[in-house]
Coordinates of C-alpha atoms in Angstrom, one line a residue:
Chain A
M120 CA 0.0 -0.2 0.0
K121 CA 3.1 2.3 -0.6
D122 CA 1.1 4.3 -2.9
L123 CA -1.7 5.0 -0.6
D124 CA 0.9 6.2 2.0
N125 CA 2.2 9.0 -0.4
Y126 CA -1.5 10.0 -0.9
K127 CA -2.1 10.1 2.9
E128 CA 0.7 12.5 3.4
A129 CA -1.0 14.8 0.9
W130 CA -4.3 14.3 2.5
K131 CA -3.2 15.4 5.8
N132 CA -1.8 18.6 4.6
Q133 CA -4.9 19.6 2.8
G134 CA -7.3 22.1 4.1
S135 CA -6.0 25.6 3.0
K136 CA -8.4 25.7 0.1
D137 CA -11.5 24.4 1.7
L138 CA -14.3 26.9 2.5
K139 CA -13.7 28.3 6.0
Y140 CA -16.8 29.4 8.0
S141 CA -16.6 32.1 10.5
Y142 CA -18.0 32.3 14.1
N143 CA -20.8 34.3 12.9
D144 CA -21.7 32.0 9.9
I145 CA -21.8 29.0 12.3
Q146 CA -24.1 30.8 14.8
E147 CA -26.3 31.7 12.0
M148 CA -26.4 28.0 11.2
L149 CA -27.5 26.9 14.6
H150 CA -30.9 28.7 14.0
K151 CA -31.9 26.8 10.7
K152 CA -34.1 24.0 10.7
S153 CA -33.0 20.4 10.2
S154 CA -34.0 18.5 7.2
S155 CA -32.8 15.1 7.9
I156 CA -34.7 11.9 7.4
V157 CA -35.8 11.4 11.0
K158 CA -37.4 14.8 10.8
W159 CA -39.5 13.4 7.8
I160 CA -40.2 10.0 9.5
F161 CA -41.4 11.9 12.3
Y162 CA -43.6 14.2 10.6
I163 CA -45.1 11.3 8.0
S164 CA -45.5 9.2 11.4
L165 CA -47.5 11.8 13.0
I166 CA -49.8 12.2 10.1
E167 CA -50.3 8.4 10.0
F168 CA -51.2 8.3 13.7
C169 CA -53.9 11.0 13.2
F170 CA -55.3 9.5 10.0
W171 CA -55.8 6.2 11.5
I172 CA -57.2 7.7 14.9
I173 CA -59.7 9.8 12.6
I174 CA -60.6 6.7 10.8
S175 CA -61.3 4.7 13.9
F176 CA -63.5 7.6 15.1
A177 CA -65.6 7.4 11.7
F178 CA -66.1 3.9 12.3
D179 CA -67.3 4.4 15.9
T180 CA -70.1 6.4 14.5
D181 CA -71.0 4.0 12.0
W182 CA -72.0 1.2 14.4
D183 CA -74.9 3.2 15.7
K184 CA -76.5 3.5 12.2
I185 CA -76.6 -0.4 12.0
N186 CA -79.4 -1.9 14.1
V187 CA -77.4 -4.4 16.0
S188 CA -78.2 -6.5 18.9
N189 CA -77.2 -5.3 22.4
R190 CA -74.7 -8.0 23.0
L191 CA -73.1 -7.1 19.7
Y192 CA -73.1 -3.6 20.4
L193 CA -71.2 -4.4 23.8
L194 CA -68.7 -6.4 21.9
L195 CA -68.0 -3.6 19.5
G196 CA -67.7 -1.2 22.3
A197 CA -65.1 -3.5 24.0
L198 CA -63.3 -4.1 20.7
T199 CA -63.2 -0.3 20.2
L200 CA -61.7 0.1 23.8
V201 CA -59.0 -2.5 23.0
N202 CA -58.3 -0.6 19.7
Y203 CA -57.7 2.7 21.4
I204 CA -55.3 0.9 24.0
I205 CA -53.3 -0.7 21.2
I206 CA -53.1 2.7 19.6
A207 CA -51.8 4.3 22.6
V208 CA -49.2 1.5 23.0
F209 CA -48.0 2.0 19.5
I210 CA -47.6 5.7 20.1
V211 CA -45.7 5.3 23.4
L212 CA -43.4 2.8 21.6
F213 CA -42.9 5.0 18.6
Y214 CA -41.8 7.8 21.2
I215 CA -39.4 5.7 23.0
N216 CA -37.8 4.5 19.8
Y217 CA -37.5 8.1 18.3
K218 CA -35.9 9.5 21.5
S219 CA -33.4 6.5 21.2
I220 CA -32.2 8.0 17.8
S221 CA -29.0 10.0 18.5
A222 CA -26.7 11.2 15.9
S223 CA -23.6 10.6 18.3
S224 CA -24.4 6.8 18.5
N225 CA -22.1 4.5 16.4
T226 CA -23.3 4.3 12.9
Q227 CA -24.8 0.7 12.9
K228 CA -26.8 1.7 16.2
L229 CA -28.2 4.9 14.6
M230 CA -29.2 3.0 11.5
K231 CA -30.9 0.3 13.7
D232 CA -32.7 2.7 15.7
I233 CA -34.1 4.8 12.8
L234 CA -35.2 1.4 11.0
K235 CA -36.8 0.2 14.5
T236 CA -38.7 3.4 14.6
R237 CA -40.1 3.2 11.1
K238 CA -41.0 -0.5 11.9
T239 CA -43.1 0.7 14.7
V240 CA -45.3 2.8 12.5
Y241 CA -44.9 0.0 9.9
Y242 CA -46.7 -2.5 12.4
Y243 CA -49.2 0.3 13.3
V244 CA -50.2 0.8 9.9
L245 CA -50.4 -3.1 9.3
Y246 CA -52.7 -3.3 12.4
N247 CA -55.1 -0.5 11.3
V248 CA -55.2 -2.1 8.0
A249 CA -56.4 -5.2 9.4
M250 CA -58.9 -3.7 11.7
L251 CA -60.2 -1.9 8.6
V252 CA -60.7 -5.2 6.8
C253 CA -62.3 -6.6 9.8
G254 CA -64.5 -3.5 10.2
F255 CA -65.7 -3.8 6.5
A256 CA -66.1 -7.6 6.7
L257 CA -68.6 -7.1 9.7
V258 CA -70.3 -4.2 8.5
L259 CA -70.7 -6.1 5.2
Y260 CA -71.8 -9.1 7.0
F261 CA -74.5 -7.3 8.8
I262 CA -75.7 -5.5 5.7
F263 CA -75.8 -8.9 3.7
T264 CA -77.8 -10.8 6.3
S265 CA -80.2 -8.1 7.0
E266 CA -83.6 -8.6 5.6
D267 CA -84.0 -5.0 4.2
F268 CA -81.0 -5.6 2.1
L269 CA -82.0 -9.0 0.7
N270 CA -85.6 -7.6 -0.3
Q271 CA -83.8 -4.7 -2.0
L272 CA -81.4 -7.2 -3.8
Q273 CA -84.2 -9.0 -5.1
T274 CA -86.3 -6.1 -6.3
A275 CA -83.2 -4.8 -8.0
R276 CA -82.3 -8.2 -10.0
P277 CA -85.7 -9.9 -10.3
E278 CA -84.4 -12.1 -13.2
S279 CA -81.5 -13.6 -11.1
S280 CA -81.7 -16.0 -8.2
L281 CA -81.1 -14.6 -4.7
N282 CA -77.9 -16.5 -4.3
S283 CA -76.2 -15.5 -7.3
S284 CA -76.9 -11.9 -6.5
L285 CA -75.6 -12.2 -3.0
I286 CA -72.5 -13.7 -4.6
L287 CA -71.9 -11.0 -7.0
A288 CA -72.6 -8.4 -4.1
I289 CA -69.8 -10.2 -1.9
L290 CA -67.5 -10.2 -4.8
I291 CA -67.9 -6.7 -5.6
S292 CA -67.3 -5.5 -2.3
T293 CA -64.3 -7.7 -1.6
I294 CA -62.8 -6.4 -4.8
I295 CA -63.3 -2.6 -3.5
V296 CA -62.1 -3.5 0.0
A297 CA -59.0 -5.0 -1.7
V298 CA -58.2 -2.0 -4.0
I299 CA -58.3 0.2 -0.9
V300 CA -55.9 -2.1 1.0
V301 CA -53.5 -2.1 -1.9
L302 CA -53.7 1.6 -2.4
L303 CA -53.1 2.2 1.0
L304 CA -50.1 -0.1 1.5
G305 CA -48.7 0.9 -2.1
F306 CA -48.9 4.7 -1.0
Y307 CA -47.1 4.0 2.4
R308 CA -44.4 1.7 0.8
L309 CA -43.5 4.6 -1.9
I310 CA -43.2 7.1 0.8
Y311 CA -40.9 5.1 2.9
G312 CA -39.3 3.6 -0.3
I313 CA -38.0 7.1 -1.3
L314 CA -37.1 7.9 2.3
L315 CA -35.1 5.0 3.3
K316 CA -33.8 3.1 0.5
R317 CA -30.3 4.4 0.9
L318 CA -30.3 3.9 4.6
K319 CA -31.5 0.3 4.2
E320 CA -28.7 -0.2 1.5
N321 CA -25.9 1.1 3.7
Y322 CA -27.3 -0.7 6.8
K323 CA -27.1 -4.0 4.6
E324 CA -23.6 -3.1 3.6
L325 CA -22.3 -2.2 6.8
S326 CA -23.7 -5.3 8.6
K327 CA -22.4 -7.6 6.1
V328 CA -19.4 -9.5 7.0
Chain B
M10 CA -26.2 29.4 30.5
V11 CA -27.4 28.5 26.9
K12 CA -25.4 31.4 25.4
D13 CA -22.4 30.0 27.3
L14 CA -22.9 26.7 25.6
K15 CA -23.4 28.1 22.3
H16 CA -20.5 30.0 22.4
R17 CA -18.2 27.2 23.5
F18 CA -20.0 24.9 20.7
T19 CA -19.3 27.6 18.0
E20 CA -15.6 28.2 19.2
D21 CA -15.1 24.3 19.2
L22 CA -16.8 23.9 15.8
E23 CA -15.0 26.9 14.2
K24 CA -11.4 25.3 15.1
N25 CA -12.4 21.7 14.1
Q26 CA -14.4 22.5 10.9
N27 CA -11.8 21.1 8.6
I28 CA -12.9 17.6 9.5
I29 CA -16.5 18.5 8.5
H30 CA -15.3 20.0 5.3
K31 CA -13.5 16.9 4.4
V32 CA -16.8 14.7 5.2
C33 CA -18.7 17.3 3.1
R34 CA -16.5 17.3 0.3
A35 CA -16.1 13.4 0.1
Y36 CA -20.1 12.9 0.1
T37 CA -21.3 15.8 -1.9
T38 CA -20.8 16.6 -5.5
S39 CA -21.9 20.3 -5.5
D40 CA -21.1 23.5 -3.5
S41 CA -24.5 24.0 -2.6
A42 CA -24.9 20.4 -1.5
H43 CA -21.5 20.9 0.5
K44 CA -23.1 23.8 2.3
D45 CA -26.5 22.0 2.9
L46 CA -24.6 19.0 4.4
F47 CA -22.4 21.3 6.7
Q48 CA -25.4 23.0 8.0
E49 CA -27.2 19.9 8.7
I50 CA -24.0 18.3 10.4
T51 CA -23.8 21.6 12.3
I52 CA -27.5 21.3 13.5
Q53 CA -27.0 17.7 14.4
L54 CA -23.9 18.4 16.4
W55 CA -25.7 21.3 18.2
R56 CA -28.4 19.1 19.3
A57 CA -26.3 16.4 20.5
Y58 CA -23.6 18.7 22.4
P59 CA -25.5 18.8 25.6
K60 CA -24.8 15.3 26.2
F61 CA -21.2 15.5 25.0
R62 CA -19.3 14.9 27.9
G63 CA -15.9 15.4 26.9
D64 CA -14.7 11.8 27.6
S65 CA -13.3 11.9 23.7
K66 CA -12.1 14.8 22.1
F67 CA -14.6 17.3 20.4
S68 CA -13.0 16.5 17.0
T69 CA -13.4 12.6 17.5
W70 CA -17.0 13.0 18.5
A71 CA -17.6 15.6 15.5
Y72 CA -16.1 13.2 13.0
R73 CA -18.5 10.6 14.2
V74 CA -21.5 12.9 14.2
A75 CA -20.7 14.1 10.6
L76 CA -20.1 10.6 9.4
N77 CA -23.4 9.6 10.7
T78 CA -25.4 12.7 9.4
A79 CA -23.8 12.1 5.7
I80 CA -24.5 8.0 6.0
S81 CA -27.9 8.2 7.5
L82 CA -29.6 11.4 8.1
Y83 CA -29.0 13.5 5.2
R84 CA -31.3 13.4 2.2
K85 CA -29.4 13.7 -1.1
S86 CA -31.2 16.0 -3.5
K87 CA -31.3 15.3 -7.2
R88 CA -29.8 18.6 -8.0
Q89 CA -26.5 17.1 -6.7
I90 CA -26.3 14.5 -9.4
E91 CA -27.2 17.1 -12.2
T92 CA -24.6 19.5 -11.2
S93 CA -21.8 17.0 -10.3
E94 CA -19.8 17.7 -13.4
I95 CA -19.8 21.5 -13.1
Y96 CA -18.8 21.2 -9.6
D97 CA -15.9 19.0 -10.9
N98 CA -14.9 21.8 -13.6
L99 CA -15.1 24.2 -11.0
K100 CA -12.7 22.5 -8.8
E101 CA -10.4 22.0 -11.7
L102 CA -10.5 25.7 -12.0
E103 CA -9.7 26.2 -8.5
F104 CA -6.9 23.7 -8.5
K105 CA -5.2 25.5 -11.2
D106 CA -3.9 28.2 -9.0
Y107 CA -2.1 25.8 -6.5
D108 CA -1.4 23.0 -8.7
D109 CA 1.5 21.2 -7.0
E110 CA 1.9 17.5 -7.0
K111 CA 0.3 17.4 -3.4
D112 CA -2.8 19.2 -4.5
Q113 CA -3.2 17.1 -7.4
Q114 CA -3.1 14.0 -5.2
V115 CA -5.9 15.6 -2.9
K116 CA -8.0 16.3 -5.9
L117 CA -7.4 12.7 -7.3
L118 CA -8.5 11.2 -3.8
Y119 CA -11.6 13.2 -3.7
K120 CA -12.5 12.2 -7.1
A121 CA -11.9 8.5 -6.4
I122 CA -13.7 8.6 -2.9
R123 CA -16.8 10.0 -4.5
Q124 CA -17.1 6.8 -6.5
L125 CA -17.1 4.8 -3.5
S126 CA -20.3 3.7 -1.4
D127 CA -21.5 5.6 1.5
I128 CA -19.9 3.1 3.8
E129 CA -16.5 2.9 1.7
K130 CA -16.3 6.5 1.8
A131 CA -16.5 6.4 5.6
L132 CA -13.8 3.8 5.9
C133 CA -11.7 5.6 3.3
L134 CA -11.9 8.8 5.6
L135 CA -11.2 6.9 8.7
Y136 CA -8.2 5.3 7.1
L137 CA -6.7 8.6 5.6
D138 CA -7.0 10.2 9.0
D139 CA -5.1 7.5 10.6
K140 CA -7.8 6.2 12.9
S141 CA -6.8 2.9 14.6
Y142 CA -9.1 -0.1 13.8
K143 CA -10.4 0.1 17.4
E144 CA -11.6 3.6 16.9
I145 CA -12.8 2.7 13.3
S146 CA -15.0 -0.4 14.8
K147 CA -16.2 2.0 17.8
T148 CA -17.3 4.9 15.3
L149 CA -19.0 2.3 12.7
G150 CA -20.5 0.0 15.3
I151 CA -18.9 -3.3 14.0
T152 CA -16.3 -5.9 15.0
E153 CA -12.5 -5.0 14.6
V154 CA -12.2 -8.1 12.6
N155 CA -15.2 -6.9 10.2
A156 CA -13.6 -3.4 10.1
R157 CA -10.4 -4.9 9.0
V158 CA -11.9 -7.0 6.2
K159 CA -13.8 -3.9 5.1
M160 CA -10.9 -1.6 5.2
N161 CA -8.8 -4.1 3.3
R162 CA -11.3 -4.3 0.2
T163 CA -12.0 -0.4 0.3
K164 CA -8.1 0.2 0.1
T165 CA -7.9 -2.1 -3.0
K166 CA -11.0 -0.5 -4.8
L167 CA -9.3 2.9 -3.8
K168 CA -5.9 2.0 -5.3
E169 CA -7.6 0.8 -8.4
L170 CA -9.5 3.9 -8.8
L171 CA -6.4 6.0 -8.2
N172 CA -4.4 4.0 -11.0
A173 CA -7.6 4.0 -13.3

């Protein structure tokens, strides 16, 4: 490595031509805002938390419109309560992970902490999507088994049998739910894909022996 | 109190800014991106400064934060890629004034380093600044053995790029 040692010498004596910032320049920089990916992750995560909390509130009011039995109403109430507890746990976990991110950790730990924080939000989103699908399934079950709906279906499609009309209705609603889920997860992957592609690659490279 | 801390920090950084400029020059390809990254590193350093206990030198600590920011926190803008050629040409002009052999070597080094991956760049900078394997493994969070293996590969790659 003799060649490199030669370059090393030159490297050590460099500096005179580099840009120099004055005391005042540096003081001014301290007032500027960070544009780091951690800040982006934090804001996007906040939006996600708010988005899914609003969605669960929206679903909360929907249950009243459906004529459900008392026992089922209690069950749904309990489920909603569990849902809020789980959301609160996710927010606490996110906060703990977010706080552990420190620029003065070693490089591998820093990357691990950033990815861990993101993963918390990823699981939060997956959980909410699963709840959304369950919610849809329940609502659709009540609609499809209600007499009002079955009567309407028969009036709307008198030429077909009730069973085939029902299968068609189930199929259409399943496709709509699937499209919503794919769009939601796709949008989510896109945002984080753009934000974390380089970090993931670097983490993989650093961890590889 | 905060004013005092700010004053001490600014003085420390002003004295040690050379290290940060080296990192910025290795990780960016335009003057505006260099300034952007320097600013982001300064912000990250200032945030972490209250927890800096002085059990290591300011320069060692700042080096680590600077590398971390360049590798994990900083978002490269697309503008950088587009202007990389202009930047290289500008640097060419800049170097004409002092074009002795050593300056030429530094210029070639940066040109080669910029072609390496983010992790290799960090290894390269740590090697050129004569950091021990113990310190490299502590900075990057990998074992000393892994640091040695990675360093050997990076040195070979750097040599190839310099001789190309």
